[in-house]
Amino acid sequence: QSAIEGLEQDIASAILNAGDEAGLEEIRISALGKKGSVSDLLKSLGAMSPDERKVMGPAINGLRDRVQGLLSHRKAALKTAALEARLATETVDVTLPVREAAAETGRVHPIAQVMEELTAIFADMGFSVAEGPDIEDDFHNFTALNFPPGHPAREMHDTFFLPPGADGQRKVLRTHTSPVQVRTMQAKKPPIRVICPGRTYRCDSDQTHTPMFHQVEGLVIDKGAHLGHLKWILEEFCKSFFEVEGVKMRFRPSFFPFTEPSMEVDIQCDRSRPGEIRFGEGNDWLEILGCGMVHPNVLRNCGLDPDEYQGFAWGMGIDRIAMLKYGMSDLRAFFEADVRWLSHYG
Ligand SMILES: Cc1ccc(OCc2nc(C(=O)N[C@H]3CCS(=O)(=O)C3)cs2)cc1
């Protein structure tokens, strides 16, 4: 009898001191498991005399019942304590005031800032802004612009193709904003002075080219528009955008299907200091845009008579220019919507 009472004391104190459910489970196994202390006593009943069993039976079964009761109460208490501990740490007090930083107002994305700045500069020179669809058809994105069939730019490695539209036409994500000028020439009689900012898409993305990027193109169509006008417009743009009075520019011969002659334009800069670039000084050159006289085929494709009208156009990638202006190294940062980055540049 006293052995049973001693065992019960030991098991009871072990149960009450169990710190968690895992510890409690070990105590249960050591008492009630196959080789448990209480299980051994229950097995010993088989070898007792009937008289002895009459006394020891109820005593040992009582011990097992009381141990099971203690275990289940302790288990419930430990579960409740664990839940309360979690609730205490995970409780969110929604009545707390918003953190200062989170309450900041929104920012204009650097690309949007540059778009607005470019648009304003050209608006001051008498240009209006023309916009058009991002999803274009083959004609407006390639054929009207004098891209011959089979031209590599039409291939999948450069261009995102979409399932054909309801009209059965091949649809593409526009690879430049030039289709907008095409649509403008189809819709408006000259003189035309438009700039076409917007998103453009190319397949061949890598660490310095993202699949979506931004361009601003310009178009002037008039009876006597010539390269002298183009040169002046681009100089005025560079002076305003790069904020330098005497900016030196270099016009290099180039080729584009939609312009003839075609040129690429560099501006003078100084990149001698690492990670820094200055415009209007130095002996280095930075390519900023391409331009040229609109090819006669393009004028014809857009319903204009090349013997009556002529014009010039240019195109520039905005993302690169914005990176230069803001001194950023990684183009991808533009598209990660990292609030810290945006608030720094915004
Ligand atoms: C109807 C029409 C006729 C002519 C046109 O000429 C637009 C032009 N674009 C460029 C040019 O070099 N563009 C590139 C600069 C960097 S970029 O973003 O990769 C695209 C030269 S002339 C456009 C529309």
mmCIF file of C-alpha atoms and ligand atoms in Angstrom:
data_model
loop_
_atom_site.group_PDB
_atom_site.id
_atom_site.type_symbol
_atom_site.label_atom_id
_atom_site.label_comp_id
_atom_site.label_asym_id
_atom_site.label_seq_id
_atom_site.Cartn_x
_atom_site.Cartn_y
_atom_site.Cartn_z
ATOM 1 C CA GLN A 1 0.000 0.000 0.000
ATOM 2 C CA SER A 2 2.666 2.496 1.038
ATOM 3 C CA ALA A 3 4.704 1.674 -2.129
ATOM 4 C CA ILE A 4 1.650 2.647 -4.214
ATOM 5 C CA GLU A 5 1.193 5.894 -2.274
ATOM 6 C CA GLY A 6 4.940 6.692 -2.713
ATOM 7 C CA LEU A 7 4.720 6.036 -6.464
ATOM 8 C CA GLU A 8 1.588 8.188 -6.740
ATOM 9 C CA GLN A 9 3.338 11.078 -4.960
ATOM 10 C CA ASP A 10 6.308 10.850 -7.348
ATOM 11 C CA ILE A 11 4.138 10.701 -10.507
ATOM 12 C CA ALA A 12 1.832 13.464 -9.282
ATOM 13 C CA SER A 13 4.712 15.874 -8.547
ATOM 14 C CA ALA A 14 6.357 15.039 -11.886
ATOM 15 C CA ILE A 15 3.051 15.818 -13.696
ATOM 16 C CA LEU A 16 2.571 19.112 -11.859
ATOM 17 C CA ASN A 17 6.184 20.166 -12.662
ATOM 18 C CA ALA A 18 5.931 19.280 -16.395
ATOM 19 C CA GLY A 19 6.838 22.473 -18.313
ATOM 20 C CA ASP A 20 5.284 21.556 -21.633
ATOM 21 C CA GLU A 21 3.245 18.915 -23.438
ATOM 22 C CA ALA A 22 6.334 17.044 -24.638
ATOM 23 C CA GLY A 23 7.579 16.654 -21.044
ATOM 24 C CA LEU A 24 4.128 15.601 -19.929
ATOM 25 C CA GLU A 25 3.985 12.937 -22.659
ATOM 26 C CA GLU A 26 7.258 11.442 -21.351
ATOM 27 C CA ILE A 27 5.763 11.195 -17.851
ATOM 28 C CA ARG A 28 2.632 9.542 -19.272
ATOM 29 C CA ILE A 29 4.786 6.962 -21.098
ATOM 30 C CA SER A 30 6.954 6.307 -18.017
ATOM 31 C CA ALA A 31 3.810 5.664 -15.928
ATOM 32 C CA LEU A 32 1.230 4.246 -18.336
ATOM 33 C CA GLY A 33 3.360 3.129 -21.296
ATOM 34 C CA LYS A 34 4.008 -0.572 -22.043
ATOM 35 C CA LYS A 35 6.931 -0.626 -19.592
ATOM 36 C CA GLY A 36 5.439 2.044 -17.398
ATOM 37 C CA SER A 37 5.581 1.886 -13.561
ATOM 38 C CA VAL A 38 1.785 1.776 -13.228
ATOM 39 C CA SER A 39 1.483 -0.713 -16.107
ATOM 40 C CA ASP A 40 3.962 -3.016 -14.292
ATOM 41 C CA LEU A 41 1.789 -2.919 -11.153
ATOM 42 C CA LEU A 42 -1.303 -3.760 -13.230
ATOM 43 C CA LYS A 43 0.590 -6.740 -14.731
ATOM 44 C CA SER A 44 1.617 -7.946 -11.242
ATOM 45 C CA LEU A 45 -2.086 -8.441 -10.342
ATOM 46 C CA GLY A 46 -2.095 -11.652 -12.478
ATOM 47 C CA ALA A 47 0.371 -13.392 -10.127
ATOM 48 C CA MET A 48 -1.491 -12.477 -6.870
ATOM 49 C CA SER A 49 -3.793 -14.739 -4.780
ATOM 50 C CA PRO A 50 -7.542 -14.002 -5.035
ATOM 51 C CA ASP A 51 -7.582 -12.457 -1.531
ATOM 52 C CA GLU A 52 -4.549 -10.246 -2.275
ATOM 53 C CA ARG A 53 -6.062 -9.232 -5.689
ATOM 54 C CA LYS A 54 -9.291 -8.180 -3.948
ATOM 55 C CA VAL A 55 -7.338 -5.524 -2.028
ATOM 56 C CA MET A 56 -4.619 -4.593 -4.534
ATOM 57 C CA GLY A 57 -6.906 -4.556 -7.616
ATOM 58 C CA PRO A 58 -8.952 -1.494 -6.630
ATOM 59 C CA ALA A 59 -5.821 0.210 -5.221
ATOM 60 C CA ILE A 60 -3.797 -0.139 -8.462
ATOM 61 C CA ASN A 61 -6.738 0.634 -10.786
ATOM 62 C CA GLY A 62 -7.476 3.652 -8.605
ATOM 63 C CA LEU A 63 -3.847 4.745 -9.027
ATOM 64 C CA ARG A 64 -4.093 4.395 -12.854
ATOM 65 C CA ASP A 65 -7.392 6.372 -12.954
ATOM 66 C CA ARG A 66 -6.019 9.164 -10.760
ATOM 67 C CA VAL A 67 -2.767 9.361 -12.828
ATOM 68 C CA GLN A 68 -4.826 9.554 -16.084
ATOM 69 C CA GLY A 69 -6.948 12.312 -14.532
ATOM 70 C CA LEU A 70 -3.885 14.291 -13.423
ATOM 71 C CA LEU A 71 -2.312 13.893 -16.901
ATOM 72 C CA SER A 72 -5.404 15.109 -18.803
ATOM 73 C CA HIS A 73 -5.888 18.118 -16.479
ATOM 74 C CA ARG A 74 -2.208 19.070 -16.746
ATOM 75 C CA LYS A 75 -2.340 18.648 -20.555
ATOM 76 C CA ALA A 76 -5.342 20.988 -20.797
ATOM 77 C CA ALA A 77 -3.648 23.527 -18.521
ATOM 78 C CA LEU A 78 -0.438 23.444 -20.612
ATOM 79 C CA LYS A 79 -2.436 23.889 -23.873
ATOM 80 C CA THR A 80 -4.253 26.921 -22.458
ATOM 81 C CA ALA A 81 -0.998 28.431 -21.196
ATOM 82 C CA ALA A 82 0.669 27.935 -24.598
ATOM 83 C CA LEU A 83 -2.276 29.598 -26.396
ATOM 84 C CA GLU A 84 -2.298 32.548 -23.978
ATOM 85 C CA ALA A 85 1.467 32.974 -24.485
ATOM 86 C CA ARG A 86 0.967 33.106 -28.260
ATOM 87 C CA LEU A 87 -1.951 35.514 -27.992
ATOM 88 C CA ALA A 88 0.139 37.787 -25.780
ATOM 89 C CA THR A 89 2.977 38.019 -28.357
ATOM 90 C CA GLU A 90 0.873 38.064 -31.548
ATOM 91 C CA THR A 91 -1.789 40.526 -30.468
ATOM 92 C CA VAL A 92 -1.963 43.539 -32.803
ATOM 93 C CA ASP A 93 -3.376 46.648 -31.285
ATOM 94 C CA VAL A 94 -5.163 48.168 -34.277
ATOM 95 C CA THR A 95 -5.922 51.331 -32.346
ATOM 96 C CA LEU A 96 -2.236 52.350 -32.311
ATOM 97 C CA PRO A 97 -1.463 55.444 -34.460
ATOM 98 C CA VAL A 98 0.096 54.763 -37.917
ATOM 99 C CA ARG A 99 3.934 54.866 -37.987
ATOM 100 C CA GLU A 100 5.211 58.212 -39.257
ATOM 101 C CA ALA A 101 7.114 56.697 -42.227
ATOM 102 C CA ALA A 102 4.124 54.684 -43.456
ATOM 103 C CA ALA A 103 1.952 57.786 -43.321
ATOM 104 C CA GLU A 104 4.153 59.575 -45.889
ATOM 105 C CA THR A 105 2.455 60.766 -49.037
ATOM 106 C CA GLY A 106 3.057 58.932 -52.323
ATOM 107 C CA ARG A 107 5.847 59.881 -54.744
ATOM 108 C CA VAL A 108 6.006 60.349 -58.472
ATOM 109 C CA HIS A 109 8.075 57.507 -59.972
ATOM 110 C CA PRO A 110 11.343 58.739 -61.492
ATOM 111 C CA ILE A 111 10.289 57.501 -64.934
ATOM 112 C CA ALA A 112 7.041 59.450 -64.686
ATOM 113 C CA GLN A 113 9.012 62.482 -63.552
ATOM 114 C CA VAL A 114 11.300 62.240 -66.579
ATOM 115 C CA MET A 115 8.306 61.704 -68.908
ATOM 116 C CA GLU A 116 6.650 64.834 -67.535
ATOM 117 C CA GLU A 117 9.869 66.825 -67.861
ATOM 118 C CA LEU A 118 10.477 65.723 -71.459
ATOM 119 C CA THR A 119 6.865 66.404 -72.415
ATOM 120 C CA ALA A 120 7.056 69.899 -70.912
ATOM 121 C CA ILE A 121 10.287 70.703 -72.783
ATOM 122 C CA PHE A 122 8.772 69.718 -76.142
ATOM 123 C CA ALA A 123 5.421 71.325 -75.347
ATOM 124 C CA ASP A 124 7.329 74.597 -74.949
ATOM 125 C CA MET A 125 8.545 74.127 -78.523
ATOM 126 C CA GLY A 126 5.015 73.721 -79.867
ATOM 127 C CA PHE A 127 4.680 69.900 -79.735
ATOM 128 C CA SER A 128 1.515 68.152 -78.665
ATOM 129 C CA VAL A 129 1.474 64.730 -77.041
ATOM 130 C CA ALA A 130 0.046 61.818 -79.027
ATOM 131 C CA GLU A 131 -0.721 58.440 -77.484
ATOM 132 C CA GLY A 132 -1.696 55.069 -78.882
ATOM 133 C CA PRO A 133 -2.341 51.430 -77.969
ATOM 134 C CA ASP A 134 0.388 49.260 -76.409
ATOM 135 C CA ILE A 135 -1.032 46.278 -78.324
ATOM 136 C CA GLU A 136 -0.416 46.970 -81.974
ATOM 137 C CA ASP A 137 -0.955 45.215 -85.290
ATOM 138 C CA ASP A 138 1.735 44.227 -87.708
ATOM 139 C CA PHE A 139 1.010 47.106 -90.066
ATOM 140 C CA HIS A 140 1.366 49.940 -87.572
ATOM 141 C CA ASN A 141 4.364 48.461 -85.758
ATOM 142 C CA PHE A 142 6.374 47.207 -88.734
ATOM 143 C CA THR A 143 5.014 47.421 -92.291
ATOM 144 C CA ALA A 144 4.012 51.098 -92.299
ATOM 145 C CA LEU A 145 7.507 51.875 -90.956
ATOM 146 C CA ASN A 146 9.200 50.322 -93.958
ATOM 147 C CA PHE A 147 10.347 47.147 -92.208
ATOM 148 C CA PRO A 148 10.701 44.635 -95.047
ATOM 149 C CA PRO A 149 9.045 41.228 -94.537
ATOM 150 C CA GLY A 150 11.523 38.881 -92.834
ATOM 151 C CA HIS A 151 13.293 41.767 -91.077
ATOM 152 C CA PRO A 152 14.892 40.373 -87.862
ATOM 153 C CA ALA A 153 13.037 42.885 -85.678
ATOM 154 C CA ARG A 154 9.862 41.030 -86.627
ATOM 155 C CA GLU A 155 11.145 37.798 -85.108
ATOM 156 C CA MET A 156 10.169 36.247 -81.811
ATOM 157 C CA HIS A 157 13.580 36.922 -80.252
ATOM 158 C CA ASP A 158 12.807 40.632 -80.343
ATOM 159 C CA THR A 159 9.066 40.973 -80.323
ATOM 160 C CA PHE A 160 6.295 39.786 -78.010
ATOM 161 C CA PHE A 161 3.535 38.274 -80.187
ATOM 162 C CA LEU A 162 -0.028 37.989 -78.876
ATOM 163 C CA PRO A 163 -2.748 35.623 -80.145
ATOM 164 C CA PRO A 164 -4.288 37.054 -83.346
ATOM 165 C CA GLY A 165 -7.070 39.573 -82.734
ATOM 166 C CA ALA A 166 -10.729 39.095 -83.659
ATOM 167 C CA ASP A 167 -9.845 40.518 -87.060
ATOM 168 C CA GLY A 168 -7.361 37.678 -87.550
ATOM 169 C CA GLN A 169 -4.490 40.211 -87.559
ATOM 170 C CA ARG A 170 -1.185 39.345 -85.864
ATOM 171 C CA LYS A 171 -0.951 41.388 -82.686
ATOM 172 C CA VAL A 172 2.293 42.463 -81.032
ATOM 173 C CA LEU A 173 3.309 44.412 -77.990
ATOM 174 C CA ARG A 174 4.656 47.528 -79.686
ATOM 175 C CA THR A 175 8.441 47.537 -79.879
ATOM 176 C CA HIS A 176 8.597 51.343 -80.122
ATOM 177 C CA THR A 177 6.120 54.223 -79.981
ATOM 178 C CA SER A 178 6.517 54.843 -83.741
ATOM 179 C CA PRO A 179 3.066 53.326 -84.470
ATOM 180 C CA VAL A 180 1.623 56.344 -82.678
ATOM 181 C CA GLN A 181 3.200 58.686 -85.260
ATOM 182 C CA VAL A 182 1.821 56.457 -88.006
ATOM 183 C CA ARG A 183 -1.675 56.740 -86.539
ATOM 184 C CA THR A 184 -1.242 60.491 -86.145
ATOM 185 C CA MET A 185 -0.249 60.920 -89.812
ATOM 186 C CA GLN A 186 -3.245 58.800 -90.835
ATOM 187 C CA ALA A 187 -5.588 60.881 -88.669
ATOM 188 C CA LYS A 188 -4.278 64.444 -89.055
ATOM 189 C CA LYS A 189 -3.370 66.704 -91.953
ATOM 190 C CA PRO A 190 0.099 68.308 -91.748
ATOM 191 C CA PRO A 191 1.693 70.365 -90.279
ATOM 192 C CA ILE A 192 2.294 67.831 -87.548
ATOM 193 C CA ARG A 193 4.399 68.339 -84.418
ATOM 194 C CA VAL A 194 3.909 65.510 -81.938
ATOM 195 C CA ILE A 195 5.857 63.688 -79.300
ATOM 196 C CA CYS A 196 4.895 60.131 -78.426
ATOM 197 C CA PRO A 197 5.938 59.027 -74.940
ATOM 198 C CA GLY A 198 5.012 55.584 -73.717
ATOM 199 C CA ARG A 199 5.776 52.025 -72.798
ATOM 200 C CA THR A 200 7.492 49.742 -75.281
ATOM 201 C CA TYR A 201 8.311 46.054 -75.096
ATOM 202 C CA ARG A 202 11.127 43.876 -76.337
ATOM 203 C CA CYS A 203 11.823 40.173 -75.783
ATOM 204 C CA ASP A 204 15.576 40.317 -75.605
ATOM 205 C CA SER A 205 15.797 41.461 -71.978
ATOM 206 C CA ASP A 206 18.992 41.148 -69.970
ATOM 207 C CA GLN A 207 20.506 42.960 -67.017
ATOM 208 C CA THR A 208 20.650 46.255 -68.879
ATOM 209 C CA HIS A 209 17.450 45.845 -70.900
ATOM 210 C CA THR A 210 14.131 45.147 -69.214
ATOM 211 C CA PRO A 211 11.324 43.561 -71.289
ATOM 212 C CA MET A 212 9.276 46.712 -70.769
ATOM 213 C CA PHE A 213 10.928 50.093 -71.134
ATOM 214 C CA HIS A 214 9.916 53.625 -71.998
ATOM 215 C CA GLN A 215 10.513 55.787 -75.029
ATOM 216 C CA VAL A 216 9.766 59.281 -76.229
ATOM 217 C CA GLU A 217 9.676 59.703 -79.985
ATOM 218 C CA GLY A 218 9.039 62.896 -81.929
ATOM 219 C CA LEU A 219 7.742 63.708 -85.395
ATOM 220 C CA VAL A 220 7.617 66.902 -87.449
ATOM 221 C CA ILE A 221 5.856 66.886 -90.833
ATOM 222 C CA ASP A 222 5.623 70.063 -92.860
ATOM 223 C CA LYS A 223 6.302 71.264 -96.394
ATOM 224 C CA GLY A 224 9.782 72.594 -95.679
ATOM 225 C CA ALA A 225 10.877 70.729 -92.504
ATOM 226 C CA HIS A 226 14.620 70.008 -92.724
ATOM 227 C CA LEU A 227 17.586 68.770 -90.657
ATOM 228 C CA GLY A 228 18.441 72.284 -89.501
ATOM 229 C CA HIS A 229 15.115 72.361 -87.655
ATOM 230 C CA LEU A 230 15.830 68.910 -86.217
ATOM 231 C CA LYS A 231 19.275 69.962 -85.026
ATOM 232 C CA TRP A 232 17.863 73.035 -83.302
ATOM 233 C CA ILE A 233 15.041 71.091 -81.615
ATOM 234 C CA LEU A 234 17.439 68.451 -80.276
ATOM 235 C CA GLU A 235 19.892 71.093 -79.057
ATOM 236 C CA GLU A 236 17.142 72.941 -77.222
ATOM 237 C CA PHE A 237 16.008 69.633 -75.698
ATOM 238 C CA CYS A 238 19.509 68.771 -74.468
ATOM 239 C CA LYS A 239 20.125 72.236 -73.013
ATOM 240 C CA SER A 240 16.909 72.040 -71.006
ATOM 241 C CA PHE A 241 17.033 68.398 -69.991
ATOM 242 C CA PHE A 242 20.745 68.166 -69.198
ATOM 243 C CA GLU A 243 20.699 71.721 -67.851
ATOM 244 C CA VAL A 244 23.817 72.861 -69.724
ATOM 245 C CA GLU A 245 24.074 75.990 -71.898
ATOM 246 C CA GLY A 246 26.737 75.011 -74.423
ATOM 247 C CA VAL A 247 26.081 71.328 -75.032
ATOM 248 C CA LYS A 248 28.171 69.848 -77.850
ATOM 249 C CA MET A 249 26.382 67.235 -79.960
ATOM 250 C CA ARG A 250 27.715 64.773 -82.528
ATOM 251 C CA PHE A 251 25.566 63.475 -85.410
ATOM 252 C CA ARG A 252 26.836 60.100 -86.651
ATOM 253 C CA PRO A 253 25.482 58.369 -89.762
ATOM 254 C CA SER A 254 23.330 55.332 -88.947
ATOM 255 C CA PHE A 255 20.500 53.253 -90.449
ATOM 256 C CA PHE A 256 16.841 52.748 -89.546
ATOM 257 C CA PRO A 257 14.215 51.423 -91.978
ATOM 258 C CA PHE A 258 11.920 54.378 -91.267
ATOM 259 C CA THR A 259 14.380 57.227 -91.780
ATOM 260 C CA GLU A 260 16.741 58.222 -94.598
ATOM 261 C CA PRO A 261 19.252 59.658 -93.875
ATOM 262 C CA SER A 262 19.462 58.211 -90.348
ATOM 263 C CA MET A 263 21.716 59.503 -87.575
ATOM 264 C CA GLU A 264 22.632 58.701 -84.025
ATOM 265 C CA VAL A 265 23.285 61.608 -81.708
ATOM 266 C CA ASP A 266 25.857 61.718 -78.906
ATOM 267 C CA ILE A 267 26.338 64.500 -76.435
ATOM 268 C CA GLN A 268 29.646 65.516 -74.934
ATOM 269 C CA CYS A 269 30.198 64.408 -71.353
ATOM 270 C CA ASP A 270 32.852 63.811 -68.749
ATOM 271 C CA ARG A 271 32.914 60.377 -67.122
ATOM 272 C CA SER A 272 36.459 60.598 -65.735
ATOM 273 C CA ARG A 273 35.189 60.537 -62.142
ATOM 274 C CA PRO A 274 33.960 56.980 -61.317
ATOM 275 C CA GLY A 275 30.184 56.705 -60.914
ATOM 276 C CA GLU A 276 29.718 60.315 -61.997
ATOM 277 C CA ILE A 277 28.793 61.871 -65.334
ATOM 278 C CA ARG A 278 28.806 65.560 -66.276
ATOM 279 C CA PHE A 279 27.366 67.008 -69.468
ATOM 280 C CA GLY A 280 28.648 69.925 -71.520
ATOM 281 C CA GLU A 281 32.288 69.157 -70.632
ATOM 282 C CA GLY A 282 34.922 66.438 -71.018
ATOM 283 C CA ASN A 283 36.126 64.436 -73.993
ATOM 284 C CA ASP A 284 33.702 61.556 -73.751
ATOM 285 C CA TRP A 285 30.525 61.024 -75.776
ATOM 286 C CA LEU A 286 27.220 59.509 -74.734
ATOM 287 C CA GLU A 287 24.703 58.254 -77.263
ATOM 288 C CA ILE A 288 21.272 59.602 -76.331
ATOM 289 C CA LEU A 289 19.000 59.184 -79.355
ATOM 290 C CA GLY A 290 18.497 58.294 -82.989
ATOM 291 C CA CYS A 291 16.836 60.454 -85.639
ATOM 292 C CA GLY A 292 16.528 61.149 -89.341
ATOM 293 C CA MET A 293 14.380 62.385 -92.204
ATOM 294 C CA VAL A 294 11.194 60.313 -92.466
ATOM 295 C CA HIS A 295 11.629 57.734 -95.240
ATOM 296 C CA PRO A 296 9.434 58.512 -98.310
ATOM 297 C CA ASN A 297 7.948 54.986 -98.149
ATOM 298 C CA VAL A 298 6.731 55.751 -94.625
ATOM 299 C CA LEU A 299 5.105 58.979 -95.791
ATOM 300 C CA ARG A 300 3.405 57.053 -98.602
ATOM 301 C CA ASN A 301 2.331 54.224 -96.255
ATOM 302 C CA CYS A 302 0.692 56.877 -94.048
ATOM 303 C CA GLY A 303 -1.173 58.475 -96.956
ATOM 304 C CA LEU A 304 1.143 61.456 -97.560
ATOM 305 C CA ASP A 305 2.763 62.447 -100.876
ATOM 306 C CA PRO A 306 6.582 62.659 -100.374
ATOM 307 C CA ASP A 307 6.729 65.257 -103.172
ATOM 308 C CA GLU A 308 4.411 67.501 -101.178
ATOM 309 C CA TYR A 309 5.390 66.823 -97.547
ATOM 310 C CA GLN A 310 8.578 65.883 -95.735
ATOM 311 C CA GLY A 311 9.584 65.625 -92.120
ATOM 312 C CA PHE A 312 11.967 64.292 -89.518
ATOM 313 C CA ALA A 313 11.658 62.104 -86.460
ATOM 314 C CA TRP A 314 13.685 60.995 -83.478
ATOM 315 C CA GLY A 315 13.463 58.398 -80.733
ATOM 316 C CA MET A 316 15.057 58.017 -77.328
ATOM 317 C CA GLY A 317 14.948 55.489 -74.547
ATOM 318 C CA ILE A 318 13.855 57.145 -71.324
ATOM 319 C CA ASP A 319 14.959 54.575 -68.765
ATOM 320 C CA ARG A 320 18.613 54.970 -69.647
ATOM 321 C CA ILE A 321 18.393 58.761 -69.633
ATOM 322 C CA ALA A 322 16.616 58.728 -66.277
ATOM 323 C CA MET A 323 19.336 56.473 -64.891
ATOM 324 C CA LEU A 324 21.979 58.932 -66.064
ATOM 325 C CA LYS A 325 20.127 61.889 -64.664
ATOM 326 C CA TYR A 326 19.496 60.253 -61.310
ATOM 327 C CA GLY A 327 22.800 58.416 -61.222
ATOM 328 C CA MET A 328 21.297 54.946 -60.910
ATOM 329 C CA SER A 329 23.233 51.809 -61.696
ATOM 330 C CA ASP A 330 20.533 49.162 -62.027
ATOM 331 C CA LEU A 331 17.634 49.492 -64.443
ATOM 332 C CA ARG A 332 15.691 46.754 -62.684
ATOM 333 C CA ALA A 333 15.341 48.958 -59.600
ATOM 334 C CA PHE A 334 12.853 50.986 -61.626
ATOM 335 C CA PHE A 335 10.436 48.108 -61.716
ATOM 336 C CA GLU A 336 10.758 46.642 -58.226
ATOM 337 C CA ALA A 337 8.505 49.216 -56.574
ATOM 338 C CA ASP A 338 10.759 49.304 -53.520
ATOM 339 C CA VAL A 339 9.200 52.070 -51.428
ATOM 340 C CA ARG A 340 12.550 53.086 -49.912
ATOM 341 C CA TRP A 341 14.087 53.463 -53.386
ATOM 342 C CA LEU A 342 11.070 55.362 -54.721
ATOM 343 C CA SER A 343 10.943 57.766 -51.785
ATOM 344 C CA HIS A 344 14.681 58.391 -52.190
ATOM 345 C CA TYR A 345 14.381 59.309 -55.885
ATOM 346 C CA GLY A 346 10.746 60.408 -55.964
HETATM 347 C C1 LIG B 1 6.260 57.471 -88.623
HETATM 348 C C2 LIG B 1 7.634 57.479 -87.964
HETATM 349 C C3 LIG B 1 8.757 57.783 -88.733
HETATM 350 C C4 LIG B 1 10.012 57.783 -88.142
HETATM 351 C C5 LIG B 1 10.148 57.464 -86.799
HETATM 352 O O1 LIG B 1 11.428 57.472 -86.265
HETATM 353 C C6 LIG B 1 11.592 57.317 -84.876
HETATM 354 C C7 LIG B 1 13.047 57.131 -84.675
HETATM 355 N N1 LIG B 1 13.587 56.437 -83.668
HETATM 356 C C8 LIG B 1 14.927 56.393 -83.758
HETATM 357 C C9 LIG B 1 15.725 55.665 -82.752
HETATM 358 O O2 LIG B 1 16.927 55.609 -82.812
HETATM 359 N N2 LIG B 1 15.041 55.069 -81.794
HETATM 360 C C10 LIG B 1 15.713 54.280 -80.792
HETATM 361 C C11 LIG B 1 16.432 55.141 -79.777
HETATM 362 C C12 LIG B 1 16.689 54.282 -78.546
HETATM 363 S S1 LIG B 1 15.373 53.148 -78.491
HETATM 364 O O3 LIG B 1 14.487 53.505 -77.450
HETATM 365 O O4 LIG B 1 15.895 51.837 -78.486
HETATM 366 C C13 LIG B 1 14.660 53.449 -80.050
HETATM 367 C C14 LIG B 1 15.425 57.052 -84.832
HETATM 368 S S2 LIG B 1 14.192 57.743 -85.726
HETATM 369 C C15 LIG B 1 9.041 57.174 -86.018
HETATM 370 C C16 LIG B 1 7.778 57.165 -86.600
#
